[in-house]
CSV table of C-alpha atoms in Angstrom, one decimal:
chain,number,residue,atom,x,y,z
A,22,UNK,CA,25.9,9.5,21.7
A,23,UNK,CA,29.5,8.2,21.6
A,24,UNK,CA,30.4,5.2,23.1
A,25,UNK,CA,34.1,3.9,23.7
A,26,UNK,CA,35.3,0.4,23.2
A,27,UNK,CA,38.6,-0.7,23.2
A,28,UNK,CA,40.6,-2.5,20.4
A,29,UNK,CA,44.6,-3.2,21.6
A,30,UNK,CA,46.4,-1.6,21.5
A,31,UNK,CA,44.4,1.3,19.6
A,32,UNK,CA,42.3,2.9,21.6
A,33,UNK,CA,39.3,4.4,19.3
A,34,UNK,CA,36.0,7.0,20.5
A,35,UNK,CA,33.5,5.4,18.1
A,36,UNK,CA,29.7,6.1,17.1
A,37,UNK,CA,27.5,3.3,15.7
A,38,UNK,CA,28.4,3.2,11.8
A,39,UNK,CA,25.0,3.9,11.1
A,40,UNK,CA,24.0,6.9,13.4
A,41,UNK,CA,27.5,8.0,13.5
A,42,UNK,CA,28.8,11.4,13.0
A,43,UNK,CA,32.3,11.7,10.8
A,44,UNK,CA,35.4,11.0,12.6
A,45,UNK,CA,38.9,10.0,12.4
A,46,UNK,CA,40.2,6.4,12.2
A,47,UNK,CA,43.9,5.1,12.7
A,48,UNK,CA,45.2,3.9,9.4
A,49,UNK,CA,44.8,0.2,8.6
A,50,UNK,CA,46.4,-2.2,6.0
A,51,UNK,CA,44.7,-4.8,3.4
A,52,UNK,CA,41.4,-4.0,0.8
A,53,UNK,CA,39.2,-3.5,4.2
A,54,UNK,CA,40.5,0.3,4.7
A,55,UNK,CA,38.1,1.2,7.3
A,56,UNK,CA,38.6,-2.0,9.4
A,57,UNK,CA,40.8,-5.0,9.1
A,58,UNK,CA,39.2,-8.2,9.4
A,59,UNK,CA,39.8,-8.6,13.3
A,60,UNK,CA,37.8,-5.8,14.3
A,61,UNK,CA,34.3,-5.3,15.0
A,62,UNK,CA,31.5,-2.7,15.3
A,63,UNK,CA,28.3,-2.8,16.8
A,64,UNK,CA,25.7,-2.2,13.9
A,65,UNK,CA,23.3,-0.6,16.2
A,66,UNK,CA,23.0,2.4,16.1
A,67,UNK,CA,21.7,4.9,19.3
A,68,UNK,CA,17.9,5.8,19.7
A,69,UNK,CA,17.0,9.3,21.0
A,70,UNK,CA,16.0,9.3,24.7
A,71,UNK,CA,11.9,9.3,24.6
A,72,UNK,CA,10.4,12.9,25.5
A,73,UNK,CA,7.8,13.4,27.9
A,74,UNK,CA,5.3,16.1,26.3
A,75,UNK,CA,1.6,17.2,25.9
A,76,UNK,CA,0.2,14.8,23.0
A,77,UNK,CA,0.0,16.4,19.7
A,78,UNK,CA,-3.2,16.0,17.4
A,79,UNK,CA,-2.6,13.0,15.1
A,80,UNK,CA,-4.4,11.2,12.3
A,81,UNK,CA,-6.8,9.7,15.0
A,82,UNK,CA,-7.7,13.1,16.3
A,83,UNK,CA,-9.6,15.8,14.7
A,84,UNK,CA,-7.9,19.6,15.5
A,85,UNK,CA,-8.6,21.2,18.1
A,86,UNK,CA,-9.2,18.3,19.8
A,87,UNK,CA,-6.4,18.5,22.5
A,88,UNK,CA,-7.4,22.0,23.2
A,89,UNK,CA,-10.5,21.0,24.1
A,90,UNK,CA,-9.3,18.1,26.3
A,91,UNK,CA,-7.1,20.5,28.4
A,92,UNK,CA,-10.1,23.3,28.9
A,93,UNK,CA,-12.3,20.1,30.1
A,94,UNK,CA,-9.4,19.7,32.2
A,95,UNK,CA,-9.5,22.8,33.7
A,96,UNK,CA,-13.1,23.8,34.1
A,97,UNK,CA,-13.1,20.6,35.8
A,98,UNK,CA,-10.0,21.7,38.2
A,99,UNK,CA,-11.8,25.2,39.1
A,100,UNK,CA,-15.4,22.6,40.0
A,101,UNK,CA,-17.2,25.0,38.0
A,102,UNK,CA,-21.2,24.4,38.2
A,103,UNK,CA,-22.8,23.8,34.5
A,104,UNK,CA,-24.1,27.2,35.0
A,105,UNK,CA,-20.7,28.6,35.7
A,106,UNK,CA,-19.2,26.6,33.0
A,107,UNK,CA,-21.5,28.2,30.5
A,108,UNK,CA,-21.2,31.9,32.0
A,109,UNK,CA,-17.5,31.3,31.2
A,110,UNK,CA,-18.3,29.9,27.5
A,111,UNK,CA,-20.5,32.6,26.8
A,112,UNK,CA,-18.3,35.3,28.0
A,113,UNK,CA,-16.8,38.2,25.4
A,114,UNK,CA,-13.1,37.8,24.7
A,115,UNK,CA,-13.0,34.1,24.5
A,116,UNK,CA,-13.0,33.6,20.7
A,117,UNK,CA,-9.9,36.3,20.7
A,118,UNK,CA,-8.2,34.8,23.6
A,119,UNK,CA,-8.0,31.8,21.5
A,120,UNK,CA,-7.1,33.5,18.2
A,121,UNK,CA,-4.3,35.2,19.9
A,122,UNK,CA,-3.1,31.8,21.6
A,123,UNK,CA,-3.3,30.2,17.7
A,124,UNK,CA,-1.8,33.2,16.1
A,125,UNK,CA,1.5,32.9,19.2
A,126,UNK,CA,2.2,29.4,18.7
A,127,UNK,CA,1.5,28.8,15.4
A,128,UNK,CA,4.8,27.9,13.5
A,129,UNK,CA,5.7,26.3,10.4
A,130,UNK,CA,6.6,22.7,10.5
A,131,UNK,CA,9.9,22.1,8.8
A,132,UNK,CA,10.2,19.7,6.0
A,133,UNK,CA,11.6,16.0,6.4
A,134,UNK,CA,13.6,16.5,3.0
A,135,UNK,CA,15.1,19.5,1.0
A,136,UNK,CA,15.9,18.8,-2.6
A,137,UNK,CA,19.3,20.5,-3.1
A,138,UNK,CA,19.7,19.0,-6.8
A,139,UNK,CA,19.6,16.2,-9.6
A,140,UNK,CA,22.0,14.1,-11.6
A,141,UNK,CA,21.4,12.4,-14.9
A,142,UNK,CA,22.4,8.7,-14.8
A,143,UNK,CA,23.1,7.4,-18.2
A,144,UNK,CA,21.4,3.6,-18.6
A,145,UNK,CA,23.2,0.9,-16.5
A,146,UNK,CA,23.5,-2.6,-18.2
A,147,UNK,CA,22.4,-5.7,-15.8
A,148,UNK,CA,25.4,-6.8,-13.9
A,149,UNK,CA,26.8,-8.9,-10.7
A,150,UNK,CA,28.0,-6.8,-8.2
A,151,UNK,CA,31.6,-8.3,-7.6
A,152,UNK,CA,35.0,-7.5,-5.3
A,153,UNK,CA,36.5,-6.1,-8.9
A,154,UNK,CA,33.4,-3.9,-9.2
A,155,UNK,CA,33.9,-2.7,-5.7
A,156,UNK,CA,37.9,-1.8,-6.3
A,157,UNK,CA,37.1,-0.3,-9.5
A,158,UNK,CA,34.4,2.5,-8.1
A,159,UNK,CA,37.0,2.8,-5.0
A,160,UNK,CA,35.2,1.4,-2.7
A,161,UNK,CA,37.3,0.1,0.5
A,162,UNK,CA,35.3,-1.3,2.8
A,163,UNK,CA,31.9,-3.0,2.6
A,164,UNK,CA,29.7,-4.0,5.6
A,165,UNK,CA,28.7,-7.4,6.4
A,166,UNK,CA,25.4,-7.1,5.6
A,167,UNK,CA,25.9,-5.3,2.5
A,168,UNK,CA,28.2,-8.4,1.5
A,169,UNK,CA,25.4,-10.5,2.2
A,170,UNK,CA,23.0,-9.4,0.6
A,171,UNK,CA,24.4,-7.6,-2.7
A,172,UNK,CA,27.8,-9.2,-3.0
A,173,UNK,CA,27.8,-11.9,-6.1
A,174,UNK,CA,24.1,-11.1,-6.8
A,175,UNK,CA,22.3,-9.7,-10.0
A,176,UNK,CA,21.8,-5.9,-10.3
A,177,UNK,CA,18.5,-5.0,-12.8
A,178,UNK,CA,19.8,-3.1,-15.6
A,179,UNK,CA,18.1,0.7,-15.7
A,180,UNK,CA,17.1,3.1,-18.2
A,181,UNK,CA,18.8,6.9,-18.8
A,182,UNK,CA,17.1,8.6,-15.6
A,183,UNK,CA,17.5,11.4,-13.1
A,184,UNK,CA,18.4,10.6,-9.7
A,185,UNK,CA,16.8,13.5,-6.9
A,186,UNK,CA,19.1,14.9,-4.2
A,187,UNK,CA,18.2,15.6,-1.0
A,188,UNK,CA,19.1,16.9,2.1
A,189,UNK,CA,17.6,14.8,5.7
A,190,UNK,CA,16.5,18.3,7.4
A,191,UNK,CA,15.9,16.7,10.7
A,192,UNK,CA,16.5,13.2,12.3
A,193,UNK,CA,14.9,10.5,11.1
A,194,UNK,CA,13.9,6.8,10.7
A,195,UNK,CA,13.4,5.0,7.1
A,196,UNK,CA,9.5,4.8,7.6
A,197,UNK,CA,9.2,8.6,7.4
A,198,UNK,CA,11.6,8.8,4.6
A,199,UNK,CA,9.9,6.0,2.6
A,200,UNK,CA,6.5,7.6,3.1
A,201,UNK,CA,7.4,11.0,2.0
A,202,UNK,CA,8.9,9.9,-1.4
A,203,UNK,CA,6.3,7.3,-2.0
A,204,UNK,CA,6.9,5.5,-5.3
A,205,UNK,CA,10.1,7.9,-5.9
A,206,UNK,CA,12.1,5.9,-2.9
A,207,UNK,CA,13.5,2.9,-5.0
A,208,UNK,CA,17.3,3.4,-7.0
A,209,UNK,CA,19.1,0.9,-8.1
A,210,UNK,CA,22.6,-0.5,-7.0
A,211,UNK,CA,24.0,-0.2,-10.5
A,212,UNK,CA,22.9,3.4,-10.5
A,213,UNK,CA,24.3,4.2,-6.8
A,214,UNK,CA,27.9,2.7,-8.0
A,215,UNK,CA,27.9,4.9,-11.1
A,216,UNK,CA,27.1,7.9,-8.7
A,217,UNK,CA,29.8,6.7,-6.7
A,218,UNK,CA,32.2,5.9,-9.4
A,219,UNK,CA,31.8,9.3,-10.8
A,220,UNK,CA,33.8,10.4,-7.3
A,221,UNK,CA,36.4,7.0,-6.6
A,222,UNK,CA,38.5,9.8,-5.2
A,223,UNK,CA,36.3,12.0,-3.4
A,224,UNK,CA,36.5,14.7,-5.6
A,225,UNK,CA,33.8,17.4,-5.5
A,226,UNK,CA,30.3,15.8,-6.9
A,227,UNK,CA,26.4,15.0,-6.3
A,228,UNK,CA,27.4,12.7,-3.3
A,229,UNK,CA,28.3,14.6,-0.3
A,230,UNK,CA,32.1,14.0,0.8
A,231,UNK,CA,32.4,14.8,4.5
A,232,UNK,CA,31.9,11.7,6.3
A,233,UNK,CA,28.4,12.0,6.3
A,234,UNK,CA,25.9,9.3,4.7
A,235,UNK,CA,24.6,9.3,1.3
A,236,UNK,CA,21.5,6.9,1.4
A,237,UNK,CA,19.7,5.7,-1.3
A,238,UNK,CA,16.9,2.6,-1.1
A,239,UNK,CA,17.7,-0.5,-2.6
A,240,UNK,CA,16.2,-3.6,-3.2
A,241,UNK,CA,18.3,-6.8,-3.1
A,242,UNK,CA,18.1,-9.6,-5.1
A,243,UNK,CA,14.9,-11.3,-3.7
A,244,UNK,CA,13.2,-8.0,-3.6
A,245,UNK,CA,13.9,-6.9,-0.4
A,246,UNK,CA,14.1,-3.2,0.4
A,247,UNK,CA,17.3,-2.0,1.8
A,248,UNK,CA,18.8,1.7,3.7
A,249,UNK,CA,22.0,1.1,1.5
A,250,UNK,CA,24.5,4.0,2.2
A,251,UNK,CA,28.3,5.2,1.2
A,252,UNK,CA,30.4,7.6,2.9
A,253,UNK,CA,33.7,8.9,1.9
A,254,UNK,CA,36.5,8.1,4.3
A,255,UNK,CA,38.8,11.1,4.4
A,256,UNK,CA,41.6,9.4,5.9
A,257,UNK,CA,42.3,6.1,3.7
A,258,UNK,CA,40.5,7.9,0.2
A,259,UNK,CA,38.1,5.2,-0.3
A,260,UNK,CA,34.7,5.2,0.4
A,261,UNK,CA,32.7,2.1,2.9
A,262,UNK,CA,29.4,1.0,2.1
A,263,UNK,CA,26.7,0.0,4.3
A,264,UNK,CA,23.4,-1.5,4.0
A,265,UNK,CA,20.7,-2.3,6.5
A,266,UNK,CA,16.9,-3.3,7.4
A,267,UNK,CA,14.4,-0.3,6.3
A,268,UNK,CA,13.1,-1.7,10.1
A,269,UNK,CA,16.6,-0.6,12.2
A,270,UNK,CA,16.0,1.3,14.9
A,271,UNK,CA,18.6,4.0,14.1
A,272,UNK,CA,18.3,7.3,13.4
A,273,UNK,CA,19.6,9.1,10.5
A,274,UNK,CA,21.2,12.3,11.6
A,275,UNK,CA,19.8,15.8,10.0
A,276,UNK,CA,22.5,16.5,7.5
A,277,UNK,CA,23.1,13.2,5.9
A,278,UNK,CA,21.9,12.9,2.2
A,279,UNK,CA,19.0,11.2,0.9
A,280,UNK,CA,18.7,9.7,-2.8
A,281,UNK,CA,15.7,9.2,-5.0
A,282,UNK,CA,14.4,8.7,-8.5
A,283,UNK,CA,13.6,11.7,-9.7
């Protein structure tokens, strides 16, 4: 959902940074490359409009369970007798009827996640993440937030590992995310600015380079779990870095590319 805000003189179509799609940006001076100091961004990011549908079975109900509430709800809407209701039950071609109506509609679920690869990260030493740091791996703009929280802090040191690569198959929130990698989730930021490092200058790589997000789950330095992500910015060559609450109520858009220990 696109939503346009006005900056004078420019005049900019903008997506939420989080739930945004790529696009183009006028070209700006100073070490922020994506923004300049005197411009802002909402960092909320749009929620899909809430669907009206038949509930599904869930981990409260058993299976079949829905099915069985909507041929209550029919026998009850034809006001058939006991009798009547157990003519109908006991009737041939019921059992198949069902079958058939399983067999029609059944359909696989896609998955959340597709691994489309690995990387081998050599080990990272301890460090403070710093502005020099930051310039060094190419990195133009960082988000407030991400300042906050990782900017002049400690980074654990991490052994020789693989990271996993994978692609987000269909919209999603963290909570999903975080569920289906389990104890996999958690990188850490010296290992995400190697990655990124690696491709300062967008060149060809592990990380995706088309705008879209490369997300990886990062705890800060009080422990806190965080949806860090970097996207390469086409326009300026640099890449902008972004971190927010595992809580946000954004979606991240099928597409984008979703980091884990491997």
């Amino acid at each position: 959902m696109i939503k346009k805000i006005n900056i004078a003189p420019l005049h900019l179509n903008l997506i939420s940074s989080r739930s945004q799609k790529p696009f183009v940006l006028p070209r700006v001076s100073g070490y922020d490359c994506y923004f300049g100091s005197k411009h802002t961004l909402s960092k909320k990011g749009m929620t899909p409009m809430s669907k009206t549908s038949i509930p599904s079975v869930t981990s409260r109900d058993s299976k079949g369970l829905k099915f069985l509430e909507v041929v209550s709800a029919a026998y009850n809407k034809a006001a058939l007798t006991e009798d009547e209701a157990q003519r109908v039950n006991e009737a041939r071609g019921l059992s198949d009827l069902i079958a058939n109506h399983i067999a029609k509609h059944r359909h696989p679920i896609p998955p959340l996640l597709r691994r489309v690869g690995s990387v081998k990260i050599p080990a990272v030493d301890e460090l403070v993440l710093t502005e020099q740091i930051l310039q060094e791996a190419n990195i133009g703009y960082a988000w407030p937030d991400f300042k906050r929280y990782f900017l002049g802090k400690k980074c654990p040191a991490s052994v020789a590992t693989s990271i996993a690569c994978h692609n987000l198959e269909k919209d999603s929130l963290d909570a999903p995310i975080l569920q289906e990698f389990g104890d996999k989730a958690e990188i850490t930021m010296g290992q995400f600015i190697w990655l990124i490092r690696q491709q300062s200058h967008g060149q060809a790589g592990n990380l995706i380079i088309n705008g879209y997000a490369n997300i990886a789950y990062i705890k800060d330095e009080k422990g806190v779990l965080w949806a860090v992500n970097a996207r390469w910015y086409s326009d300026r060559r640099c890449w902008r870095v972004f971190a927010y609450s595992v809580e946000h109520p954004s979606w991240w858009f099928a597409g984008f590319q979703v980091l884990s220990s491997d």
